[in-house]
mmCIF file of C-alpha atoms and ligand atoms in Angstrom:
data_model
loop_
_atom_site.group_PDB
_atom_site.id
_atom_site.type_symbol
_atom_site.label_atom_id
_atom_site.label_comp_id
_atom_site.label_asym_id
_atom_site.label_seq_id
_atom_site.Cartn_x
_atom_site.Cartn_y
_atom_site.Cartn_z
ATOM 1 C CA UNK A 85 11.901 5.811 -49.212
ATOM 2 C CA UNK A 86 13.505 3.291 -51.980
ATOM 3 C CA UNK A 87 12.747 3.812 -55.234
ATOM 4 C CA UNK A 88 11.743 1.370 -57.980
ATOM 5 C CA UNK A 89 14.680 1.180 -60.072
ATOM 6 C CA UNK A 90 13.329 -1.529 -62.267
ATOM 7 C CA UNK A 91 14.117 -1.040 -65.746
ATOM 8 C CA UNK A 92 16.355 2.162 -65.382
ATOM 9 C CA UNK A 93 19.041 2.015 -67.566
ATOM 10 C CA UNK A 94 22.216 2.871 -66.183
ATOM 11 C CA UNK A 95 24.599 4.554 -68.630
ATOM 12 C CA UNK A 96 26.000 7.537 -66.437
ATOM 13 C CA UNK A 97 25.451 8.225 -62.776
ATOM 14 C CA UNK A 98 24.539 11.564 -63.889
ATOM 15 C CA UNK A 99 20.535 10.077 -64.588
ATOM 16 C CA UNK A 100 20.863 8.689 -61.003
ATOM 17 C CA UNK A 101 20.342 10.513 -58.005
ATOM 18 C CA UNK A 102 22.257 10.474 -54.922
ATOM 19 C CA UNK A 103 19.511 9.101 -52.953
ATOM 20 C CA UNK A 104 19.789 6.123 -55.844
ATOM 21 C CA UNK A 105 23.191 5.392 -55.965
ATOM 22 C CA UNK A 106 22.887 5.332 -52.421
ATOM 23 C CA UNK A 107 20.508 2.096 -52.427
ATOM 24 C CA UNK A 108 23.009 0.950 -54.757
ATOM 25 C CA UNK A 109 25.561 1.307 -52.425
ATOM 26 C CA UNK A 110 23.549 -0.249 -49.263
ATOM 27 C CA UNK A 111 22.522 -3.161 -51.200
ATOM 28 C CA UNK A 112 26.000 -3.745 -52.235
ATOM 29 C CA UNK A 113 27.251 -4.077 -49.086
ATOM 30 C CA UNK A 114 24.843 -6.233 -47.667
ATOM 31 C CA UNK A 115 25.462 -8.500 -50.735
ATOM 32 C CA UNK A 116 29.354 -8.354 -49.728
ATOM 33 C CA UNK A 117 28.721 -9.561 -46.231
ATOM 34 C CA UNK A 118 26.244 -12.423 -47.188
ATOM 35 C CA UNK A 119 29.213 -13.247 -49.531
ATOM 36 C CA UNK A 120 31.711 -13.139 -46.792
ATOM 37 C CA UNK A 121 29.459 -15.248 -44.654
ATOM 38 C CA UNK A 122 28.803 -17.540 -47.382
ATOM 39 C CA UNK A 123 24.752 -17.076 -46.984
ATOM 40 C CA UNK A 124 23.163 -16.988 -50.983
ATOM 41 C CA UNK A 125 21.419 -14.410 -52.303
ATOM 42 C CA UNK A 126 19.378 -15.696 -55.504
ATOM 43 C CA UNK A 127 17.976 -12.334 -56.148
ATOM 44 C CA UNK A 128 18.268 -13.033 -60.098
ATOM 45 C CA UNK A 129 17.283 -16.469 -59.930
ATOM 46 C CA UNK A 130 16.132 -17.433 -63.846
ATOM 47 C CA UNK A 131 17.190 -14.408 -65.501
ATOM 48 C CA UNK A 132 19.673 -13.971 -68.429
ATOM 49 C CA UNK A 133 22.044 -10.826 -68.628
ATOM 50 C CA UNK A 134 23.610 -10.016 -72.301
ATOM 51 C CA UNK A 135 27.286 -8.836 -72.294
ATOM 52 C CA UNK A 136 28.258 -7.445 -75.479
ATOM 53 C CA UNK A 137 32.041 -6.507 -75.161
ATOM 54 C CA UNK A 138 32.919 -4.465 -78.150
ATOM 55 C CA UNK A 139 36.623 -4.154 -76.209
ATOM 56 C CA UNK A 140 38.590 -6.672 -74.108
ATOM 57 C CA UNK A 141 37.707 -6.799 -70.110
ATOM 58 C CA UNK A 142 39.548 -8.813 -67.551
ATOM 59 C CA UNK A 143 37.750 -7.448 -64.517
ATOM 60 C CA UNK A 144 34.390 -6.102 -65.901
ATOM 61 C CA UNK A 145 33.650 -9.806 -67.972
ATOM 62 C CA UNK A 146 34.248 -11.665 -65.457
ATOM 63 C CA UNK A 147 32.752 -9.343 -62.286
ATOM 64 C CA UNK A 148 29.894 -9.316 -64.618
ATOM 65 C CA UNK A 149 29.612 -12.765 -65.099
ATOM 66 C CA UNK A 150 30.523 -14.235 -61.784
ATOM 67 C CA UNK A 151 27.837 -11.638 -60.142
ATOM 68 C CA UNK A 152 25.118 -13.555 -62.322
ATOM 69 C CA UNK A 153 26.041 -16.888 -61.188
ATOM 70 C CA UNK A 154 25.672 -15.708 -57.855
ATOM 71 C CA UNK A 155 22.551 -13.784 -57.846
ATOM 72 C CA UNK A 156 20.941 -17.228 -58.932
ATOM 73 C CA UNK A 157 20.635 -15.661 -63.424
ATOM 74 C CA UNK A 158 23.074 -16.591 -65.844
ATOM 75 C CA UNK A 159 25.774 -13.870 -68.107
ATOM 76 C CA UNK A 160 26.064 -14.678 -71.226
ATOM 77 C CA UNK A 161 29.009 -13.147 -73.074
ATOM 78 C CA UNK A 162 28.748 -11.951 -76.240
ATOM 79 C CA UNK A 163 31.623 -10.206 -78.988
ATOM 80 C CA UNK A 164 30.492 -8.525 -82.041
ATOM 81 C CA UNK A 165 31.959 -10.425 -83.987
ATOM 82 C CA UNK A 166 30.309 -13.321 -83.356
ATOM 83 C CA UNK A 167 27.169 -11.623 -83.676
ATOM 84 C CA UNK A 168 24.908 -10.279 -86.768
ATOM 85 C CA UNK A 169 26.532 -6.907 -85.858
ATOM 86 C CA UNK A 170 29.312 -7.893 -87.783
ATOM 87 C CA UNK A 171 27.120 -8.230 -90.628
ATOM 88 C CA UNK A 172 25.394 -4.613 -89.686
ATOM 89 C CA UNK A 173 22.665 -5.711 -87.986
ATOM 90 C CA UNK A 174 21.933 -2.387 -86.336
ATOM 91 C CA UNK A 175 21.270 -1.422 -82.636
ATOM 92 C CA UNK A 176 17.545 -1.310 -83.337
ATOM 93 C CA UNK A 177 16.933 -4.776 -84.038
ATOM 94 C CA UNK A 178 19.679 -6.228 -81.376
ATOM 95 C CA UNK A 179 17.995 -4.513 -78.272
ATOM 96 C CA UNK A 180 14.235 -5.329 -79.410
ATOM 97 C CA UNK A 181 15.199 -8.755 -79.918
ATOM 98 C CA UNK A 182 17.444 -9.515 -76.761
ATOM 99 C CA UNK A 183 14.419 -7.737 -75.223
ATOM 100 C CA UNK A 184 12.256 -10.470 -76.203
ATOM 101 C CA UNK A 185 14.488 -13.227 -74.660
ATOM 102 C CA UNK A 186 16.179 -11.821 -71.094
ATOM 103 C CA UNK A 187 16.329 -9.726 -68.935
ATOM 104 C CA UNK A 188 19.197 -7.412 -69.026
ATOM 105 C CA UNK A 189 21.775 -6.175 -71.360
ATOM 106 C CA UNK A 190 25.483 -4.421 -70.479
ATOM 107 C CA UNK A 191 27.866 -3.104 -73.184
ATOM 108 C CA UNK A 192 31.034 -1.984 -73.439
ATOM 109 C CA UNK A 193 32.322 -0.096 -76.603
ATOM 110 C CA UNK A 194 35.094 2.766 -75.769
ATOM 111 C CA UNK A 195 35.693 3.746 -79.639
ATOM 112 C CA UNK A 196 35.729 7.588 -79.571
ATOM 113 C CA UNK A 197 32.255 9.031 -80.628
ATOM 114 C CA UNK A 198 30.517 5.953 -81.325
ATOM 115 C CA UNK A 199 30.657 3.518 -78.537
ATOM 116 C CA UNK A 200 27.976 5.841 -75.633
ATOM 117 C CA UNK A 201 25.762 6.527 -78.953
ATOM 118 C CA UNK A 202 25.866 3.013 -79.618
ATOM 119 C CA UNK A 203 24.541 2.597 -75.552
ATOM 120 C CA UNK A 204 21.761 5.366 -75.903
ATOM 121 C CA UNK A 205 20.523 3.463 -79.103
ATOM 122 C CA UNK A 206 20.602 0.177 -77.841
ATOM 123 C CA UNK A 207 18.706 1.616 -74.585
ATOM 124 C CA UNK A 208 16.221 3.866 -76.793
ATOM 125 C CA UNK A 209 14.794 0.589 -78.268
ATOM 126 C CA UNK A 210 15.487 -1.967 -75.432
ATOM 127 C CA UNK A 211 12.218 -3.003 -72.841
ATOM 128 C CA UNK A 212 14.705 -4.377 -70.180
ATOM 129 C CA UNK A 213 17.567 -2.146 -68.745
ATOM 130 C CA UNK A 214 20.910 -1.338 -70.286
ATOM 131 C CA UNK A 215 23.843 -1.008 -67.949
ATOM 132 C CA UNK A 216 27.018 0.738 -69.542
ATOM 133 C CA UNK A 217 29.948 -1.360 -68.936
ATOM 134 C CA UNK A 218 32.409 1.624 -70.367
ATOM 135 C CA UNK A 219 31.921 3.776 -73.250
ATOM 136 C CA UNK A 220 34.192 6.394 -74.055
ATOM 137 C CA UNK A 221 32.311 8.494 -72.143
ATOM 138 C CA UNK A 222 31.850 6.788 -69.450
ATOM 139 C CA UNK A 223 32.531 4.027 -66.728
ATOM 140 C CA UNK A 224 29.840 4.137 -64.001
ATOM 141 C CA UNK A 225 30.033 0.523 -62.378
ATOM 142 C CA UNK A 226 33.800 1.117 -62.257
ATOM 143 C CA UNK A 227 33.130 4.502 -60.139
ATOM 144 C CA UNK A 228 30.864 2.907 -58.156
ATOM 145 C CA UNK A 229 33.572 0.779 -57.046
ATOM 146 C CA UNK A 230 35.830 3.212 -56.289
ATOM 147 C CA UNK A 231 33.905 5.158 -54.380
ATOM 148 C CA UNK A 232 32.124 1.940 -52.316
ATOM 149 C CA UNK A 233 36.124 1.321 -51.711
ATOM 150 C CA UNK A 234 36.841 5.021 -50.454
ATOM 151 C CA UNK A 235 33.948 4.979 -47.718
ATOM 152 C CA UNK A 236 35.542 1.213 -46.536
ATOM 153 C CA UNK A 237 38.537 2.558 -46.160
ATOM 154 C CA UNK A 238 37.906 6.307 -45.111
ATOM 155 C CA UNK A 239 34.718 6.191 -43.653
ATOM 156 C CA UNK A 240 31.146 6.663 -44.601
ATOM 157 C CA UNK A 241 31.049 10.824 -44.814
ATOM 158 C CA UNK A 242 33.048 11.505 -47.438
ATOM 159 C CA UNK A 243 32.439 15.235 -47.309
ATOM 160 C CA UNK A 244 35.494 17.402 -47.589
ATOM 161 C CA UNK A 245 37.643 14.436 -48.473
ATOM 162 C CA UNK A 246 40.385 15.536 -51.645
ATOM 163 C CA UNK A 247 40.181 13.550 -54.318
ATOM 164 C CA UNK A 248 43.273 13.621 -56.878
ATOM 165 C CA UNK A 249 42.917 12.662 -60.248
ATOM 166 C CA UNK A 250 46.319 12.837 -62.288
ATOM 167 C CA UNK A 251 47.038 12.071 -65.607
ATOM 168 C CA UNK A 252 49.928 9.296 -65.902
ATOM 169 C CA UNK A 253 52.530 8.339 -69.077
ATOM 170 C CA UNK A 254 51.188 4.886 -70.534
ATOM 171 C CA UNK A 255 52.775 4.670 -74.077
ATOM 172 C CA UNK A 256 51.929 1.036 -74.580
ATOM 173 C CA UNK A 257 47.894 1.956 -76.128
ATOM 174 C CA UNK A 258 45.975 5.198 -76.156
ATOM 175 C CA UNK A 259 43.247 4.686 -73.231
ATOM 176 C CA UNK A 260 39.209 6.195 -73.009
ATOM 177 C CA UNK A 261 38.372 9.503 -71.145
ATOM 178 C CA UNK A 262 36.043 7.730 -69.603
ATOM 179 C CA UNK A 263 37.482 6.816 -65.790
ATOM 180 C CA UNK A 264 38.596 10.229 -65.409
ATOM 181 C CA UNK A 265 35.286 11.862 -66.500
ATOM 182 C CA UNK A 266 33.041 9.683 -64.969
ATOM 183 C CA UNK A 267 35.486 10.404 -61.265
ATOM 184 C CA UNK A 268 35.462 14.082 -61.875
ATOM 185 C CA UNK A 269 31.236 13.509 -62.470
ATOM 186 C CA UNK A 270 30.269 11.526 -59.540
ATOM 187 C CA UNK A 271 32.461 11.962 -56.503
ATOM 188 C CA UNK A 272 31.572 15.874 -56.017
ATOM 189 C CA UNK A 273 28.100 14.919 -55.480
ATOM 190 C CA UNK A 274 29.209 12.777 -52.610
ATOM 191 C CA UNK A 275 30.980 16.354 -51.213
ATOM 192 C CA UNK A 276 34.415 15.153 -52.129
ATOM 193 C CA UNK A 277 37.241 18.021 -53.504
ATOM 194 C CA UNK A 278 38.617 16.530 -56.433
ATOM 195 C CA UNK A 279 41.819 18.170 -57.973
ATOM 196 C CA UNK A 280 41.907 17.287 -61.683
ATOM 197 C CA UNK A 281 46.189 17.650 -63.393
ATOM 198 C CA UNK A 282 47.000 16.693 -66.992
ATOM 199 C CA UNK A 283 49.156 17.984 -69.553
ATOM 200 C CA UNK A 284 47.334 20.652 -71.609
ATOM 201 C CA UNK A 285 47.147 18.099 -74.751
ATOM 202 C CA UNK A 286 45.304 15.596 -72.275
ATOM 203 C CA UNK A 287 42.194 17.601 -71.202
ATOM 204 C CA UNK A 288 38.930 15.896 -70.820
ATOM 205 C CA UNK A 289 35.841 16.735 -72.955
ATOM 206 C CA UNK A 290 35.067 20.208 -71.875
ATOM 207 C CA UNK A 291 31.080 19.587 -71.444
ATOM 208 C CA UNK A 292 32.313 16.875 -68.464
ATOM 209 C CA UNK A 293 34.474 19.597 -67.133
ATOM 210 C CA UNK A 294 31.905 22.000 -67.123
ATOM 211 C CA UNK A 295 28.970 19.619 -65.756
ATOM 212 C CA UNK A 296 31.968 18.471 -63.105
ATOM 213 C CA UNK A 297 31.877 21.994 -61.912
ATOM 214 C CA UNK A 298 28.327 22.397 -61.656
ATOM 215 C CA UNK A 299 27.810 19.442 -60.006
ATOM 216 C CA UNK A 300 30.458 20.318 -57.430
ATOM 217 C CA UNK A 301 28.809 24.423 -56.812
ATOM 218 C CA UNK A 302 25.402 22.626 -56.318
ATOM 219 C CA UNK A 303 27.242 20.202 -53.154
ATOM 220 C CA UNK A 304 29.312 23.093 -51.896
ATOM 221 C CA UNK A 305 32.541 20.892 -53.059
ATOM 222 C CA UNK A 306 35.370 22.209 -55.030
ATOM 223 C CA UNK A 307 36.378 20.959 -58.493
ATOM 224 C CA UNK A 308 39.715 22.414 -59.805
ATOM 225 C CA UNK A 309 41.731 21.872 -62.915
ATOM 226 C CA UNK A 310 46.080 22.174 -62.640
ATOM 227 C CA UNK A 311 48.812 21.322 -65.138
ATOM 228 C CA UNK A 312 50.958 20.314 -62.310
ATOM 229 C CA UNK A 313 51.202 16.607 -62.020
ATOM 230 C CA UNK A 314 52.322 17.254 -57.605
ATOM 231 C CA UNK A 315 48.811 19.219 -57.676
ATOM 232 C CA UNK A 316 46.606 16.199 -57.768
ATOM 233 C CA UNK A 317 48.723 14.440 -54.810
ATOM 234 C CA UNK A 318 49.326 17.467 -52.174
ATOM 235 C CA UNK A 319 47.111 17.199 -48.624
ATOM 236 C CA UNK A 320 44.976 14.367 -50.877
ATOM 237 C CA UNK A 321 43.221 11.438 -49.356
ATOM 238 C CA UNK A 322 42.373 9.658 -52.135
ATOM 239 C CA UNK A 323 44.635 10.241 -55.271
ATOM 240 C CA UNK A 324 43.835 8.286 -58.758
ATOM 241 C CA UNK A 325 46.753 8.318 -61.362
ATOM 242 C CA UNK A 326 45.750 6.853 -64.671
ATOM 243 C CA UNK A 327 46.939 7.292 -67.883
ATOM 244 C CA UNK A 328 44.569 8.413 -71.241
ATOM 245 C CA UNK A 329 44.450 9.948 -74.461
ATOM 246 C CA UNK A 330 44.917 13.285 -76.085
ATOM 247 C CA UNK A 331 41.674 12.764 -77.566
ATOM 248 C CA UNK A 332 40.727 16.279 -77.473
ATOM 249 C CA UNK A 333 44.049 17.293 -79.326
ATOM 250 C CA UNK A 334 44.226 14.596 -81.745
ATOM 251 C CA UNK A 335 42.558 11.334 -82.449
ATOM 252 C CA UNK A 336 45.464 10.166 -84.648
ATOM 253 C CA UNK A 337 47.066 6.891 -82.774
ATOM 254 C CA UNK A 338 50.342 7.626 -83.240
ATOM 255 C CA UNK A 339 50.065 11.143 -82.521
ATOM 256 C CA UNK A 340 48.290 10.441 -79.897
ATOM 257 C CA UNK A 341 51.239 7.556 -78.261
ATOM 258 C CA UNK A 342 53.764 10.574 -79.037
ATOM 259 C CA UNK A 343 51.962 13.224 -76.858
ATOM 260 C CA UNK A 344 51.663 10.559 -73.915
ATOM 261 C CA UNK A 345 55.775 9.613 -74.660
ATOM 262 C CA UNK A 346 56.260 13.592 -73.746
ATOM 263 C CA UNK A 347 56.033 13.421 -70.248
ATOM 264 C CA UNK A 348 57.651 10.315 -68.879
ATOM 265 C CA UNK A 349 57.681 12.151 -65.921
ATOM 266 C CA UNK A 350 53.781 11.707 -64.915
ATOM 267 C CA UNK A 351 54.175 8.631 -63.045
ATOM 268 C CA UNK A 352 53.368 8.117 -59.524
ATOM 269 C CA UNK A 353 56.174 7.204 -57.384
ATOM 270 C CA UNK A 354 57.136 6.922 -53.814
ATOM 271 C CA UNK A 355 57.967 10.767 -53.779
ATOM 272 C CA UNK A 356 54.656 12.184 -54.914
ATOM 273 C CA UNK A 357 52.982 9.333 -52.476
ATOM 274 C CA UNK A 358 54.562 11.473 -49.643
ATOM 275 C CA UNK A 359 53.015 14.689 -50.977
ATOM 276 C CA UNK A 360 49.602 13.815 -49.563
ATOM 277 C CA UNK A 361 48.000 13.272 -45.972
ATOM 278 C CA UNK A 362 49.837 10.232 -44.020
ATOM 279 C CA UNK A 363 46.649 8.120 -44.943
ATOM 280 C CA UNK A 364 46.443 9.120 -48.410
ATOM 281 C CA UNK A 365 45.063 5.695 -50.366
ATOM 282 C CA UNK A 366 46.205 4.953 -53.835
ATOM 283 C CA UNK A 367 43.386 3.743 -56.450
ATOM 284 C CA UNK A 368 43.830 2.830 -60.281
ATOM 285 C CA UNK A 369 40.915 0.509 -62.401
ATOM 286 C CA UNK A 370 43.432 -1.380 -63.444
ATOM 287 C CA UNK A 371 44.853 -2.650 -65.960
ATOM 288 C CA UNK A 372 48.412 -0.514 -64.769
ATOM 289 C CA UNK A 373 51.149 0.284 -66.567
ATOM 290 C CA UNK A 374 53.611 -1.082 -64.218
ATOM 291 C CA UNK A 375 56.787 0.895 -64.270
ATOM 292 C CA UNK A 376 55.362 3.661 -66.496
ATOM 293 C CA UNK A 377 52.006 4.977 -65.097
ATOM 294 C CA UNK A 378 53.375 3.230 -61.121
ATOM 295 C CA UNK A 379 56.016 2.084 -59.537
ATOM 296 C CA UNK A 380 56.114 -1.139 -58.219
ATOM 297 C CA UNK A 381 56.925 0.097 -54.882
ATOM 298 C CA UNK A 382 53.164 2.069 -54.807
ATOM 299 C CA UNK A 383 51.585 -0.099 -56.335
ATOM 300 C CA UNK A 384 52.293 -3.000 -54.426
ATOM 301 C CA UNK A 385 52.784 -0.839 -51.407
ATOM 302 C CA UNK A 386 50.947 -0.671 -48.227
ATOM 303 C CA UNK A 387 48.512 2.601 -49.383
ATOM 304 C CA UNK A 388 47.563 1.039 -52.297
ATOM 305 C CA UNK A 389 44.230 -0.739 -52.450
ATOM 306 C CA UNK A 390 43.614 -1.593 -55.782
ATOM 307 C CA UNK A 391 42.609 -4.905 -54.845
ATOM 308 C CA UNK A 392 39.756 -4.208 -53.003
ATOM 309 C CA UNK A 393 38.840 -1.449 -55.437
ATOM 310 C CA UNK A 394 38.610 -4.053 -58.222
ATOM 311 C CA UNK A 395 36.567 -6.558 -55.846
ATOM 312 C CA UNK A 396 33.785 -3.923 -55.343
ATOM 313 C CA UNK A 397 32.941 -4.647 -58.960
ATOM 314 C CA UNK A 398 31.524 -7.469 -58.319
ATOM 315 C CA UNK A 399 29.678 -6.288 -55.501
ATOM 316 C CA UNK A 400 28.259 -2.831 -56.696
ATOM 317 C CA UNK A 401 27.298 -4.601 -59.866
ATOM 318 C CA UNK A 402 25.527 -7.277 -58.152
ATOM 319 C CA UNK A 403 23.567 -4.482 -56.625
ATOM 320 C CA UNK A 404 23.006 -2.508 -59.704
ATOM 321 C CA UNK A 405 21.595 -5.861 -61.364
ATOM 322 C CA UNK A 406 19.210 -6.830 -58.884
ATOM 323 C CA UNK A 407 17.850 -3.161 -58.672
ATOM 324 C CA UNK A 408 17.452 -2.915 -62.090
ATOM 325 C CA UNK A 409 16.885 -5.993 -63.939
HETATM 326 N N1 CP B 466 38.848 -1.624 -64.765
HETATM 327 C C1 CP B 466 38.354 -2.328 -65.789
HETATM 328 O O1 CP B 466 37.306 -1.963 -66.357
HETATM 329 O O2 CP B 466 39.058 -3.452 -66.103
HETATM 330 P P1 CP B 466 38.869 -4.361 -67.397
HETATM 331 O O3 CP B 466 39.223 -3.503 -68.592
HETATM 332 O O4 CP B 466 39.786 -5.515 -67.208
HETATM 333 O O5 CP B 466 37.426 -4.779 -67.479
#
């Protein structure tokens, strides 16, 4: 039976069940084909969604935004600087307020150790749901895609599937955990193997490794760790390389841009591509390092699908806000 999912804040899919991500899913794609066919679907029609970025967004602003316009509500965008934040005006006072006038409110802030207790403040005082946009904990709505994209392209029993997660070389800015953990989090529940390789400077925050495991014993899925970059990509059907910081080694930037200058060598190419099954799909959030964390050849190549991996934003968002808000 669906659940009421009004008003539940949505800052990991940890809080959600299976059974509710699942409605997330199903709405999603019935919001995708009225899309496609052009049919509306006002399911937000007079309400107002906050978007306080804290960080710059290409996909995520304007997923966000566009998915308001089309559920019939309006996104209005919002930077911290602009706002009384920048003054301190603390979390308290921003979410009872914004409370008072809409209807929803998504953040992103990725600074290390601030930006997901930022969220759970913001969501401790808010009356109208919080959806996390990235902290540097997490990014739900971006998993959410990726794993609506998996089942379109590898069918809708994803039990068994491998999943590889690598670690790439992206020495242009030091990136959040956040894609990786919230991967590792999520797609064992769903009965997927996922294969986790980094460098030892680049592992993840060991309480996500350690609920990553337990979520996979309790689905009968395996979670493994490797330092072996070829790990992540052999027999997979789904393989994610992505580059982020040392953060658990050092939180000094240029430190941290030295570490990820070390191995040059973690970057997916055409050879690794051929490591796993003939259908393997290549995935990355974008924004890619072209050349660095890819080659051009991959990611412009016929496995990858990042495209449609960054479309599902909009659609599993859509979803999210009309369940929730
Ligand atoms: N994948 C993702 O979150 O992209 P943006 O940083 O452009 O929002």
């Amino acid at each position: 039976m669906a659940r009421d999912l009004k008003n539940k804040h949505f800052i990991t899919t940890q809080e959600w069940s299976v059974e509710e991500l699942e409605q997330v899913f199903a709405l999603a794609g019935e919001l995708k084909q009225a899309k496609a066919a052009g049919r509306p679907t006002p399911l937000l029609a007079g309400r107002t969604l906050y978007m306080i970025f804290f960080d710059s967004s290409t996909r995520t602003r304007n997923s966000f935004e566009t998915g308001m316009t089309q559920l019939g509500g309006h996104g209005i965008f919002l930077s911290p600087d602009k706002m009384q934040i920048s003054h301190g005006e603390n979390a308290k006072d921003t979410a009872k307020v914004l409370s008072r006038y809409g209807d929803g409110i998504a953040i992103r802030h990725c600074a290390f150790r601030e930006g997901n207790q930022y969220l759970r403040e913001v969501a401790r005082h808010a009356e109208i749901p919080v959806i996390s946009m990235q902290c540097d904990v997490y990014h739900p709505c971006q998993i959410l895609a990726d794993f609506m994209t998996i089942r379109e392209h590898l069918g809708a029993d994803t039990r068994g599937l491998k999943l590889g997660v690598a670690w790439t070389s992206a020495p242009n800015y030091v990136r959040p955990l956040s894609v990786p953990q919230s991967l590792i989090l999520m797609m064992p529940r769903f009965g997927i193997d996922v294969t986790l390789a980094y460098p030892p400077e680049f592992r993840l925050m060991p309480e996500i490794e350690e609920q990553a495991r337990a979520n996979a014993e309790a689905a009968g899925a395996r979670f493994e760790i490797s330092n072996r970059f070829e790990d992540a990509f052999a027999d997979a059907d789904v393989v994610v390389p992505k580059s982020w910081g040392p953060l658990m080694t050092t939180t000094d930037v240029g430190q941290g841009l030295s570490l990820i200058e070390k191995y040059p060598d973690w970057r997916c190419d055409a050879r690794r591509m051929a490591l796993g099954k003939e259908r393997m799909i290549y995935m990355h959030p974008l924004p890619a390092d072209r050349g660095r964390e890819v080659t051009d050849e991959v990611i412009d190549g016929p496995q990858s699908v990042v495209y449609d991996e960054a479309e599902n934003r909009l659609h599993v968002q859509k979803a999210l806000m009309a369940l929730t808000m």
